[in-house]
Structure formats: structure tokens, C-alpha cells
Amino acid sequence: MDNVVPARSVGDRLDRLPLTSFHRRLVVALAGMILFEWIETHSFAFAAPILREQWDLPISGLATVVAVSSLGAFTGGVLGGWLADRVGRRRTLLAFAVAYCLAALSATLVQSPEQLLVARTAVQFGAQGTAVVAIVVLSEFVPATARGRVQTYKVALGSLGIPIAAWSGYFLLPQWSWGWRLLFGLGACGAVFAVLVWRWVPESPRWLAAHGQTERAHEIVCTIERACGVQPSDPAPTRSPDGAGAGTGARPRVRAVSLITGAYRRRFLVVTALWTTGLLAYSAFTTWTPTLLKDNGLTLDDTLLLSAVLATAAPIGAIVAAPLIDRWDRRTTQLVLGVLSATVLLLFSVARSHAAILVFGFAVSLLFQMAVPFMQVYSAEVFPTRIRAVGSGTANALSRIVNFASPALVAAVYGGLGYTAVFALLAALAATGGCAVYLFGPHSTGVSLEDAASGGNTAPAPATRATRTDTAVENI
């Protein structure tokens, strides 16, 4: 007689799976896209001193490029999140990946600061849309007990793009006057991983179930279960969040306004504070450190070398975070990382010797990069499927709006109060996000996405889950 496998919801079925080659392929495909996105995003920080000399740009000119391109990132984050919730994760991810690769190619051909501004804005648009959807896609496929760890593996692989950009700049920029074009062009190699996304990443079954496409969701989950060596379950009776019957294909409307007027307003504000303060501190540190160091007496070669060494801390930080991210409550860990980052930034602000700058700068980069996977996974956990991408994406994108003003802020603080004051400001920002999450954020560590979205107070899920009634269907 055939074994009878009880009915389970889509979320339960995905959460009970062991980690297998299916999940590893997801990580490789998505991390590859993020790797080249980060190469392109961080390349400007290393090329900026060269462009400033070649085009005789004042520091305010560089600030304008950074600020306006942040608007592109904001638009990409919001639109990418909205489209991912509206038309599907997979299609949106592929569309933004193609847009990003084409924009990276265009950046190699610019002939003026104005053209560079347009190209960088397009790059940030595509890169941010890609990053937002990639975070959500991985979160929706990975079992609850490994969700943070697997997201960290993606960040660790993707963050290799930072030292690749830094070391490429170190070797390319001093050698050729057009070396910055090669540096910008590296990001277009992400097209290779866009092909892998097309081949290896299916549509999210959680998204399909939330939109009433339960039969297709069941088929995809059955395929994944077989690939993981698990006998497929019978589908549990479900209905969409808006009350449509199973399999009707009805699409619930996605309203971004519900993030500030509905039940999820508090967590949206918490996640926005986390992204805004954390990303502002991180981006300002990585973008402005080479230029500020050069203005304070370091030679171009020394600045590029120190920047490359600091960037090497990025993947190491993500690797260090991997065994920690699912071990303790993410809110507590985020608070500790914020306080440590603030402390080391203050030490960096008063460092003057090459050795001290290297040690404290390496520690800052390490701590910032440890915090990145916490920010990514947490922001995707606390919203239900129907608004997960637009919620986490908009919170992330709002940080780019703050970045629009940050160049002027950094320039004003640097001009009025000096070098040390800039890093004291970044220290205050680094501590703020962790405090907000610890005090006001919901619990999400180790529980299913459905339970995290419904309140986050459920006990952590075991590695293999027993059958349960489908009480969380309304929260997908």
C-alpha cells in the first residue's frame, strides 16, 4: 500500500525540506547576481578620485552623482518590490537583472559628468530592483530554521564583489587613464548569472498560493520535494488572502499605503529605520573613506591599497555572521552589532597612522558586513507574502532617499566640523537601527514566514515539522 503523506500548506511543505542541491543552486544564482551588482555599486567609490582628477570635478560634483543615482535606487527598490508582489518574483527579478546589465555596459561609454550621472542612475535602478527581489525569493524557499544562515551564504558570496571591485581598482586605475571604464564594465558580467536565475529559480510557490494559483504552487513544490528526496504531500485546502477560491487566479491588490496605515505600520517603520540608519552609515563609510583619506594626506596608491584591504573584510564579515544569525534572537544580535560598529567608528575617527586606520577600518567593514544579512532576512520575514516585496523593498528604497541628502550632509559636516565629526555622525547612525529593532521589532527567528507575519511570537520551528492545521493561510 502506498504511504499516505498528510496535507500541508505550501509554507509547511517548504519549511520541512532538508537543504539540498536545489537550495545551493538558488544561492549560487542569486549570489552571482548580487556579486556583480555590488562590484558595480562599489566601483564608483574607487573610481571617484580618478574621475575627479581627469574631469576636474569638485567634491560637490561627485556628491551630485552619488545623490542623484540614489534616486534611481529608490525608484528601482519601490518598483521592484511592487512588481514582485503584483506580477511575480521570477519575472521581476529577470527584468531588473537585464536592465542592470545593460546600464552597466552604458557606464563604460560615458564621456562627461552628465552622462555618467545618467548611467549611474540607471545602474542603481536595476541593481536595487534586483537586490530587493533576490532577498525575498531566497527567504520564501528556504526552511525557517536555516533562513538566516542561507541568506548569509548569499551575502557572503555576493559581498566578494566588494574586494573584487577594490582590488580591480587598485590594479586598473593607476595603470591606465581609462581603467575606470573597465572597472565599471565588470558589473555587466552579471548577465551570466541572470541566465542561471532563468534556469534554476522557479516562481515562488508562496506567491502563487497568495494569488490563488494553488495548483501551480502545488506542482512546483512537488518538484522541489522530489529534488530534495522527500515524498510529495497532498495540498492542503487553501484560499487566497482576499478570499478568492483556490485556483481561481485572482490577484489581490498590493497597496503600499497599507504599510503606513494598516496593521503592519509599526514593523514597516522599524524596518525602515533599520535600513535607513544602517545603510546610510555603511554607504557613507565605503563611498567617502577613499576620498576623505586622500584629502587628509594619503597618496592615491596608499588610499586605493587601504580601501582594497578594508573591502576584503566584507565577505569575512558575512562568513562570521553565518553561525550566529539563527542562533539568537535577531533583534538582540542586531543591537550588539550596532553598538560595536559605533564604538569602532569612533576609534577610526581619531586614528591617524596607517596601521590604526587599517585595523579599525577593517573592523568597521567586518561589523557592517555582519549586519547586512541580518537586515536583509529580517526585513523579508516580518511582512506577509502579499506585501513582502513591496514592504521590505520600500523600506530599503527609502534609505536611498536619505542617501540622496547624505552627500551634502557629509560634505557640510566635513567642511564645517572636520574629518573626525563625519565618522562620529556615522557612529550615531550605526547604533540607532539596532536600538529600534530591539525595542520595537517583532520576533522572527526560527519561525515560519507565515507565523512571523502573523505576530512572530510562535516558538521556533523544529527541523522536521509534524502535520499541523493550516491556521496561517490567511497570512500568506
Short mmCIF file of C-alpha atoms in Angstrom, two decimals:
data_model
loop_
_atom_site.label_atom_id
_atom_site.label_comp_id
_atom_site.label_asym_id
_atom_site.label_seq_id
_atom_site.Cartn_x
_atom_site.Cartn_y
_atom_site.Cartn_z
CA MET A 1 0.00 0.00 0.00
CA ASP A 2 1.25 3.49 -0.84
CA ASN A 3 2.36 5.66 2.03
CA VAL A 4 -0.12 8.43 2.73
CA VAL A 5 1.50 11.83 3.23
CA PRO A 6 -0.82 14.28 5.01
CA ALA A 7 -1.90 17.56 3.50
CA ARG A 8 0.23 20.58 4.36
CA SER A 9 0.23 24.24 3.44
CA VAL A 10 2.80 25.48 0.95
CA GLY A 11 4.79 27.13 3.72
CA ASP A 12 4.84 23.97 5.86
CA ARG A 13 5.98 21.85 2.94
CA LEU A 14 8.86 24.18 2.10
CA ASP A 15 9.86 24.52 5.76
CA ARG A 16 10.08 20.75 6.31
CA LEU A 17 12.61 20.22 3.49
CA PRO A 18 16.29 19.47 4.11
CA LEU A 19 18.87 21.74 2.49
CA THR A 20 19.92 20.13 -0.78
CA SER A 21 21.41 20.97 -4.17
CA PHE A 22 18.19 22.81 -5.04
CA HIS A 23 18.86 25.37 -2.32
CA ARG A 24 22.54 25.54 -3.23
CA ARG A 25 21.65 26.38 -6.83
CA LEU A 26 19.34 29.13 -5.60
CA VAL A 27 22.16 30.62 -3.54
CA VAL A 28 24.68 30.43 -6.42
CA ALA A 29 22.34 32.04 -8.97
CA LEU A 30 21.13 34.82 -6.69
CA ALA A 31 24.51 35.46 -5.08
CA GLY A 32 26.13 35.72 -8.52
CA MET A 33 23.71 38.48 -9.47
CA ILE A 34 24.39 40.26 -6.18
CA LEU A 35 28.16 39.84 -6.59
CA PHE A 36 28.28 41.77 -9.85
CA GLU A 37 25.69 44.25 -8.61
CA TRP A 38 27.99 45.01 -5.68
CA ILE A 39 31.01 45.27 -7.97
CA GLU A 40 29.20 47.92 -9.97
CA THR A 41 27.78 49.71 -6.93
CA HIS A 42 31.10 49.93 -5.09
CA SER A 43 33.27 50.63 -8.12
CA PHE A 44 32.33 54.30 -8.08
CA ALA A 45 33.93 54.83 -4.66
CA PHE A 46 37.28 53.64 -6.02
CA ALA A 47 36.98 55.40 -9.38
CA ALA A 48 35.85 58.71 -7.86
CA PRO A 49 39.36 60.08 -7.08
CA ILE A 50 40.48 59.36 -10.68
CA LEU A 51 37.37 60.91 -12.22
CA ARG A 52 37.80 63.94 -10.01
CA GLU A 53 41.30 64.50 -11.41
CA GLN A 54 40.51 63.70 -15.06
CA TRP A 55 37.38 65.83 -15.27
CA ASP A 56 38.47 68.44 -12.72
CA LEU A 57 35.37 67.73 -10.63
CA PRO A 58 34.89 69.38 -7.26
CA ILE A 59 33.82 67.14 -4.41
CA SER A 60 30.32 68.61 -4.78
CA GLY A 61 30.22 67.26 -8.34
CA LEU A 62 30.91 63.75 -7.09
CA ALA A 63 28.30 64.29 -4.41
CA THR A 64 25.73 65.15 -7.08
CA VAL A 65 26.38 61.90 -8.96
CA VAL A 66 26.02 59.89 -5.75
CA ALA A 67 22.89 61.76 -4.69
CA VAL A 68 21.01 61.59 -7.99
CA SER A 69 21.89 57.93 -8.54
CA SER A 70 20.34 57.27 -5.14
CA LEU A 71 17.02 58.38 -6.66
CA GLY A 72 17.44 55.66 -9.25
CA ALA A 73 18.00 53.15 -6.47
CA PHE A 74 14.88 54.39 -4.66
CA THR A 75 12.75 54.03 -7.77
CA GLY A 76 14.16 50.59 -8.51
CA GLY A 77 13.56 49.37 -4.97
CA VAL A 78 9.94 50.54 -4.78
CA LEU A 79 9.01 49.50 -8.31
CA GLY A 80 10.84 46.18 -8.00
CA GLY A 81 9.02 45.37 -4.76
CA TRP A 82 5.64 46.39 -6.15
CA LEU A 83 6.06 44.41 -9.35
CA ALA A 84 7.35 41.35 -7.49
CA ASP A 85 4.16 41.34 -5.38
CA ARG A 86 1.97 42.12 -8.38
CA VAL A 87 3.26 40.06 -11.33
CA GLY A 88 5.60 37.57 -9.66
CA ARG A 89 9.07 37.22 -8.18
CA ARG A 90 10.76 35.47 -11.10
CA ARG A 91 9.68 37.75 -13.94
CA THR A 92 10.50 40.87 -11.95
CA LEU A 93 13.92 39.57 -10.95
CA LEU A 94 14.85 38.74 -14.54
CA ALA A 95 13.59 42.08 -15.89
CA PHE A 96 15.65 44.11 -13.41
CA ALA A 97 18.71 41.92 -13.93
CA VAL A 98 18.64 42.62 -17.67
CA ALA A 99 18.12 46.36 -17.07
CA TYR A 100 21.05 46.44 -14.66
CA CYS A 101 23.46 44.64 -17.01
CA LEU A 102 22.60 46.95 -19.92
CA ALA A 103 23.08 50.00 -17.70
CA ALA A 104 26.48 48.71 -16.56
CA LEU A 105 27.58 48.47 -20.19
CA SER A 106 26.42 52.01 -20.85
CA ALA A 107 28.53 53.29 -17.93
CA THR A 108 31.70 52.23 -19.77
CA LEU A 109 30.92 54.59 -22.67
CA VAL A 110 30.24 57.88 -20.86
CA GLN A 111 32.16 60.97 -21.96
CA SER A 112 31.09 63.61 -19.43
CA PRO A 113 29.91 64.00 -15.84
CA GLU A 114 26.34 64.46 -17.11
CA GLN A 115 26.42 61.17 -19.00
CA LEU A 116 27.98 59.47 -16.00
CA LEU A 117 25.14 60.73 -13.81
CA VAL A 118 22.52 59.25 -16.16
CA ALA A 119 24.35 55.91 -16.46
CA ARG A 120 24.93 55.57 -12.73
CA THR A 121 21.27 56.36 -12.04
CA ALA A 122 20.22 53.60 -14.44
CA VAL A 123 22.70 51.18 -12.86
CA GLN A 124 21.36 51.89 -9.39
CA PHE A 125 17.77 51.48 -10.63
CA GLY A 126 18.41 48.00 -11.99
CA ALA A 127 20.74 46.91 -9.19
CA GLN A 128 18.37 47.90 -6.40
CA GLY A 129 15.38 46.23 -8.03
CA THR A 130 17.42 43.06 -8.45
CA ALA A 131 18.65 43.08 -4.85
CA VAL A 132 15.19 43.65 -3.33
CA VAL A 133 13.59 40.74 -5.18
CA ALA A 134 16.55 38.40 -4.59
CA ILE A 135 16.21 38.82 -0.82
CA VAL A 136 12.52 37.92 -0.92
CA VAL A 137 12.94 34.99 -3.32
CA LEU A 138 15.53 33.26 -1.17
CA SER A 139 13.53 33.85 2.03
CA GLU A 140 10.43 32.22 0.54
CA PHE A 141 12.17 28.99 -0.50
CA VAL A 142 14.43 28.26 2.49
CA PRO A 143 13.27 26.34 5.62
CA ALA A 144 12.60 28.52 8.66
CA THR A 145 15.38 27.03 10.77
CA ALA A 146 18.02 27.82 8.12
CA ARG A 147 16.59 31.01 6.62
CA GLY A 148 19.10 33.37 8.16
CA ARG A 149 22.08 31.12 7.54
CA VAL A 150 21.31 30.57 3.87
CA GLN A 151 20.67 34.28 3.34
CA THR A 152 24.08 34.88 4.91
CA TYR A 153 25.72 32.46 2.46
CA LYS A 154 24.23 34.52 -0.36
CA VAL A 155 25.56 37.72 1.20
CA ALA A 156 29.00 36.14 1.74
CA LEU A 157 29.29 35.12 -1.90
CA GLY A 158 27.78 38.37 -3.16
CA SER A 159 30.00 40.51 -0.96
CA LEU A 160 33.05 39.13 -2.74
CA GLY A 161 32.11 41.83 -5.25
CA ILE A 162 33.37 44.49 -2.84
CA PRO A 163 37.00 43.29 -2.64
CA ILE A 164 36.88 42.38 -6.34
CA ALA A 165 35.91 45.98 -7.13
CA ALA A 166 38.52 47.32 -4.71
CA TRP A 167 41.43 45.19 -5.91
CA SER A 168 40.43 45.69 -9.54
CA GLY A 169 40.54 49.43 -8.90
CA TYR A 170 43.92 49.11 -7.22
CA PHE A 171 45.44 47.35 -10.24
CA LEU A 172 43.50 49.02 -13.07
CA LEU A 173 43.16 52.67 -12.10
CA PRO A 174 46.83 53.65 -11.68
CA GLN A 175 47.86 51.80 -14.85
CA TRP A 176 45.55 53.27 -17.48
CA SER A 177 43.69 56.55 -17.67
CA TRP A 178 40.68 54.60 -18.98
CA GLY A 179 40.94 51.88 -16.31
CA TRP A 180 37.78 53.14 -14.65
CA ARG A 181 35.83 52.11 -17.77
CA LEU A 182 36.98 48.53 -17.33
CA LEU A 183 36.05 48.73 -13.66
CA PHE A 184 32.52 49.91 -14.47
CA GLY A 185 32.17 47.22 -17.15
CA LEU A 186 32.76 44.35 -14.74
CA GLY A 187 29.19 44.64 -13.49
CA ALA A 188 27.80 43.59 -16.87
CA CYS A 189 29.22 40.09 -16.31
CA GLY A 190 26.19 39.53 -14.08
CA ALA A 191 24.38 38.51 -17.28
CA VAL A 192 25.91 35.04 -16.83
CA PHE A 193 24.09 34.60 -13.53
CA ALA A 194 20.89 36.06 -14.97
CA VAL A 195 20.86 33.01 -17.23
CA LEU A 196 21.27 30.77 -14.16
CA VAL A 197 18.35 32.55 -12.48
CA TRP A 198 16.24 31.86 -15.56
CA ARG A 199 17.18 28.17 -15.48
CA TRP A 200 17.29 27.41 -11.75
CA VAL A 201 14.88 29.74 -9.96
CA PRO A 202 11.16 28.88 -10.25
CA GLU A 203 8.32 31.16 -9.32
CA SER A 204 7.76 31.34 -5.57
CA PRO A 205 5.06 28.85 -4.52
CA ARG A 206 4.18 31.12 -1.62
CA TRP A 207 3.49 33.97 -4.06
CA LEU A 208 1.43 31.67 -6.28
CA ALA A 209 -0.64 30.45 -3.34
CA ALA A 210 -1.23 34.02 -2.17
CA HIS A 211 -2.57 34.82 -5.64
CA GLY A 212 -4.91 31.86 -5.82
CA GLN A 213 -2.74 29.78 -8.17
CA THR A 214 -2.68 26.80 -5.81
CA GLU A 215 -2.44 24.10 -8.48
CA ARG A 216 0.69 25.60 -9.98
CA ALA A 217 2.13 26.19 -6.49
CA HIS A 218 1.47 22.53 -5.67
CA GLU A 219 3.23 21.38 -8.85
CA ILE A 220 6.33 23.46 -8.13
CA VAL A 221 6.51 22.32 -4.51
CA CYS A 222 6.15 18.67 -5.60
CA THR A 223 9.07 19.15 -7.99
CA ILE A 224 11.17 20.69 -5.22
CA GLU A 225 10.20 17.93 -2.77
CA ARG A 226 11.28 15.24 -5.23
CA ALA A 227 14.56 17.08 -5.85
CA CYS A 228 15.12 17.12 -2.08
CA GLY A 229 14.35 13.41 -1.72
CA VAL A 230 11.06 13.99 0.12
CA GLN A 231 7.80 12.31 -0.78
CA PRO A 232 5.35 14.98 -2.03
CA SER A 233 2.43 15.87 0.21
CA ASP A 234 -1.17 16.33 -0.76
CA PRO A 235 -2.01 20.03 -0.99
CA ALA A 236 -3.89 21.50 1.94
CA PRO A 237 -7.17 23.30 1.15
CA THR A 238 -6.35 26.96 0.84
CA ARG A 239 -7.88 30.20 -0.22
CA SER A 240 -6.21 33.44 -1.12
CA PRO A 241 -5.77 36.29 1.36
CA ASP A 242 -8.54 38.24 -0.29
CA GLY A 243 -10.98 35.37 -0.09
CA ALA A 244 -10.73 34.09 -3.66
CA GLY A 245 -11.22 30.38 -4.04
CA ALA A 246 -8.30 28.06 -4.59
CA GLY A 247 -7.01 28.03 -8.10
CA THR A 248 -9.05 31.00 -9.28
CA GLY A 249 -6.00 33.02 -10.22
CA ALA A 250 -7.43 36.13 -8.57
CA ARG A 251 -4.78 38.74 -7.84
CA PRO A 252 -5.00 40.57 -4.53
CA ARG A 253 -4.27 44.24 -4.97
CA VAL A 254 -1.00 45.39 -3.49
CA ARG A 255 -1.32 48.72 -1.72
CA ALA A 256 1.85 50.33 -0.45
CA VAL A 257 -0.33 52.69 1.60
CA SER A 258 -1.26 49.73 3.85
CA LEU A 259 2.31 49.84 5.13
CA ILE A 260 1.72 53.17 6.83
CA THR A 261 -1.99 52.99 7.65
CA GLY A 262 -2.66 49.31 8.37
CA ALA A 263 -1.66 46.61 10.81
CA TYR A 264 1.91 46.49 9.53
CA ARG A 265 2.72 50.16 10.05
CA ARG A 266 4.84 49.66 13.17
CA ARG A 267 7.02 46.95 11.69
CA PHE A 268 7.38 48.92 8.44
CA LEU A 269 8.65 51.91 10.41
CA VAL A 270 11.06 49.69 12.37
CA VAL A 271 12.44 48.07 9.22
CA THR A 272 12.71 51.47 7.54
CA ALA A 273 14.69 52.81 10.50
CA LEU A 274 16.95 49.76 10.37
CA TRP A 275 17.66 50.15 6.65
CA THR A 276 17.91 53.94 6.68
CA THR A 277 20.39 54.30 9.51
CA GLY A 278 22.39 51.17 8.73
CA LEU A 279 22.71 51.71 5.01
CA LEU A 280 23.43 55.41 5.39
CA ALA A 281 26.32 54.69 7.75
CA TYR A 282 27.62 51.81 5.63
CA SER A 283 27.33 53.59 2.27
CA ALA A 284 28.85 56.81 3.55
CA PHE A 285 31.79 54.90 5.04
CA THR A 286 32.54 52.88 1.89
CA THR A 287 31.86 55.74 -0.54
CA TRP A 288 33.63 58.60 1.20
CA THR A 289 36.53 56.97 3.03
CA PRO A 290 38.89 56.82 0.00
CA THR A 291 38.28 60.48 -0.90
CA LEU A 292 38.50 61.74 2.70
CA LEU A 293 41.69 59.78 3.33
CA LYS A 294 43.25 61.22 0.18
CA ASP A 295 42.25 64.76 1.19
CA ASN A 296 43.91 64.16 4.56
CA GLY A 297 47.35 63.41 3.23
CA LEU A 298 47.39 59.85 1.89
CA THR A 299 48.67 59.32 -1.65
CA LEU A 300 46.40 57.84 -4.30
CA ASP A 301 48.23 54.49 -4.22
CA ASP A 302 48.04 54.33 -0.42
CA THR A 303 44.36 55.25 -0.47
CA LEU A 304 43.49 52.58 -3.03
CA LEU A 305 45.53 49.96 -1.21
CA LEU A 306 43.96 50.73 2.15
CA SER A 307 40.48 50.78 0.59
CA ALA A 308 41.11 47.40 -1.04
CA VAL A 309 42.26 45.88 2.25
CA LEU A 310 39.22 47.30 4.06
CA ALA A 311 36.90 45.91 1.38
CA THR A 312 38.38 42.46 1.87
CA ALA A 313 36.66 42.39 5.27
CA ALA A 314 33.23 42.29 3.58
CA PRO A 315 32.95 38.55 2.79
CA ILE A 316 34.74 37.69 6.03
CA GLY A 317 32.07 39.57 7.97
CA ALA A 318 29.27 37.64 6.29
CA ILE A 319 31.05 34.33 6.97
CA VAL A 320 31.44 35.24 10.66
CA ALA A 321 27.71 36.07 10.81
CA ALA A 322 26.61 32.68 9.38
CA PRO A 323 26.81 30.62 12.59
CA LEU A 324 25.26 33.45 14.64
CA ILE A 325 22.27 34.60 12.63
CA ASP A 326 19.93 31.71 13.51
CA ARG A 327 21.37 31.04 16.97
CA TRP A 328 19.99 34.02 18.91
CA ASP A 329 17.08 36.42 18.53
CA ARG A 330 17.99 38.61 15.56
CA ARG A 331 16.87 41.73 17.41
CA THR A 332 19.44 41.23 20.18
CA THR A 333 22.24 40.43 17.76
CA GLN A 334 21.44 43.48 15.66
CA LEU A 335 21.62 45.69 18.75
CA VAL A 336 25.03 44.27 19.70
CA LEU A 337 26.37 44.76 16.17
CA GLY A 338 25.13 48.36 16.11
CA VAL A 339 26.82 49.24 19.40
CA LEU A 340 30.09 47.57 18.36
CA SER A 341 30.04 49.34 14.98
CA ALA A 342 29.52 52.71 16.65
CA THR A 343 32.41 52.11 19.03
CA VAL A 344 34.85 51.12 16.31
CA LEU A 345 33.78 54.04 14.09
CA LEU A 346 34.66 56.43 16.89
CA LEU A 347 38.08 54.81 17.18
CA PHE A 348 38.53 55.05 13.40
CA SER A 349 37.70 58.76 13.53
CA VAL A 350 40.71 59.52 15.71
CA ALA A 351 43.13 57.10 14.01
CA ARG A 352 45.98 58.78 12.14
CA SER A 353 48.63 56.14 11.45
CA HIS A 354 48.33 53.76 8.51
CA ALA A 355 48.27 50.77 10.86
CA ALA A 356 45.48 52.18 13.05
CA ILE A 357 43.39 53.17 10.02
CA LEU A 358 43.83 49.67 8.63
CA VAL A 359 42.92 47.86 11.86
CA PHE A 360 39.90 49.98 12.80
CA GLY A 361 38.72 50.31 9.20
CA PHE A 362 38.89 46.55 8.75
CA ALA A 363 36.84 46.09 11.93
CA VAL A 364 34.22 48.62 10.76
CA SER A 365 33.85 46.86 7.42
CA LEU A 366 33.65 43.49 9.16
CA LEU A 367 30.88 44.60 11.52
CA PHE A 368 28.90 46.38 8.83
CA GLN A 369 29.00 43.31 6.64
CA MET A 370 27.96 41.08 9.54
CA ALA A 371 24.87 43.28 9.91
CA VAL A 372 23.87 43.13 6.23
CA PRO A 373 22.38 39.59 6.25
CA PHE A 374 20.52 40.39 9.48
CA MET A 375 18.97 43.43 7.81
CA GLN A 376 18.08 41.52 4.66
CA VAL A 377 16.49 38.47 6.22
CA TYR A 378 14.69 40.38 8.97
CA SER A 379 13.07 42.85 6.59
CA ALA A 380 11.69 39.99 4.46
CA GLU A 381 10.41 37.97 7.43
CA VAL A 382 8.06 40.41 9.10
CA PHE A 383 5.60 41.03 6.22
CA PRO A 384 3.04 38.63 4.72
CA THR A 385 3.59 37.30 1.20
CA ARG A 386 1.10 39.63 -0.43
CA ILE A 387 3.15 42.71 0.61
CA ARG A 388 6.52 41.16 1.48
CA ALA A 389 8.46 42.51 -1.50
CA VAL A 390 6.90 45.96 -1.52
CA GLY A 391 7.28 46.24 2.27
CA SER A 392 10.92 45.23 2.51
CA GLY A 393 11.74 46.86 -0.84
CA THR A 394 10.19 50.21 0.04
CA ALA A 395 11.91 50.28 3.43
CA ASN A 396 15.21 49.55 1.70
CA ALA A 397 14.49 52.12 -1.01
CA LEU A 398 13.65 54.86 1.47
CA SER A 399 17.20 54.58 2.73
CA ARG A 400 18.28 55.62 -0.76
CA ILE A 401 16.26 58.80 -0.44
CA VAL A 402 18.20 59.58 2.71
CA ASN A 403 21.34 58.81 0.72
CA PHE A 404 20.22 61.49 -1.73
CA ALA A 405 20.84 64.05 1.01
CA SER A 406 23.80 62.27 2.61
CA PRO A 407 26.49 63.58 0.21
CA ALA A 408 25.52 67.15 1.01
CA LEU A 409 25.36 66.26 4.70
CA VAL A 410 28.78 64.59 4.68
CA ALA A 411 30.30 67.46 2.70
CA ALA A 412 28.78 70.01 5.10
CA VAL A 413 29.94 68.15 8.22
CA TYR A 414 33.38 67.63 6.74
CA GLY A 415 33.68 71.26 5.67
CA GLY A 416 32.32 72.70 8.90
CA LEU A 417 33.42 70.29 11.62
CA GLY A 418 36.17 68.25 10.04
CA TYR A 419 37.18 64.66 9.37
CA THR A 420 36.51 63.27 12.86
CA ALA A 421 32.97 64.64 13.02
CA VAL A 422 31.95 62.72 9.89
CA PHE A 423 32.72 59.37 11.50
CA ALA A 424 31.16 60.41 14.81
CA LEU A 425 27.94 61.03 12.87
CA LEU A 426 28.19 57.59 11.24
CA ALA A 427 28.70 56.02 14.68
CA ALA A 428 25.44 57.53 15.95
CA LEU A 429 23.61 56.21 12.89
CA ALA A 430 25.08 52.72 13.26
CA ALA A 431 23.72 52.40 16.82
CA THR A 432 20.25 53.78 16.08
CA GLY A 433 18.95 50.98 13.84
CA GLY A 434 19.84 48.21 16.27
CA CYS A 435 18.13 50.06 19.11
CA ALA A 436 14.94 50.50 17.07
CA VAL A 437 14.73 46.80 16.17
CA TYR A 438 15.48 45.65 19.71
CA LEU A 439 12.88 47.93 21.30
CA PHE A 440 10.05 47.80 18.77
CA GLY A 441 10.59 44.98 16.26
CA PRO A 442 8.67 41.66 16.25
CA HIS A 443 10.33 38.29 16.87
CA SER A 444 11.04 36.28 13.70
CA THR A 445 13.99 33.98 14.36
CA GLY A 446 13.35 30.32 13.58
CA VAL A 447 9.61 30.60 12.90
CA SER A 448 7.84 30.17 9.58
CA LEU A 449 7.26 33.22 7.41
CA GLU A 450 3.53 32.80 7.97
CA ASP A 451 3.91 32.80 11.76
CA ALA A 452 6.40 35.68 11.68
CA ALA A 453 3.96 37.76 9.63
CA SER A 454 1.05 36.96 11.96
CA GLY A 455 2.86 38.09 15.10
CA GLY A 456 6.23 36.42 15.46
CA ASN A 457 5.55 35.07 18.95
CA THR A 458 5.42 31.41 17.99
CA ALA A 459 8.13 29.05 19.22
CA PRO A 460 10.88 28.26 16.71
CA ALA A 461 10.03 25.55 14.25
CA PRO A 462 11.80 22.20 14.56
CA ALA A 463 13.95 20.94 11.70
CA THR A 464 11.24 18.47 10.59
CA ARG A 465 7.73 19.67 11.22
CA ALA A 466 4.76 17.49 12.05
CA THR A 467 1.41 17.97 10.35
CA ARG A 468 -0.50 20.97 11.57
CA THR A 469 -3.76 22.54 10.58
CA ASP A 470 -3.48 25.38 8.10
CA THR A 471 -4.06 28.21 10.58
CA ALA A 472 -1.66 30.59 8.89
CA VAL A 473 -3.17 30.55 5.40
CA GLU A 474 -4.64 33.97 5.89
CA ASN A 475 -1.16 35.37 6.49
CA ILE A 476 0.35 34.32 3.18
#
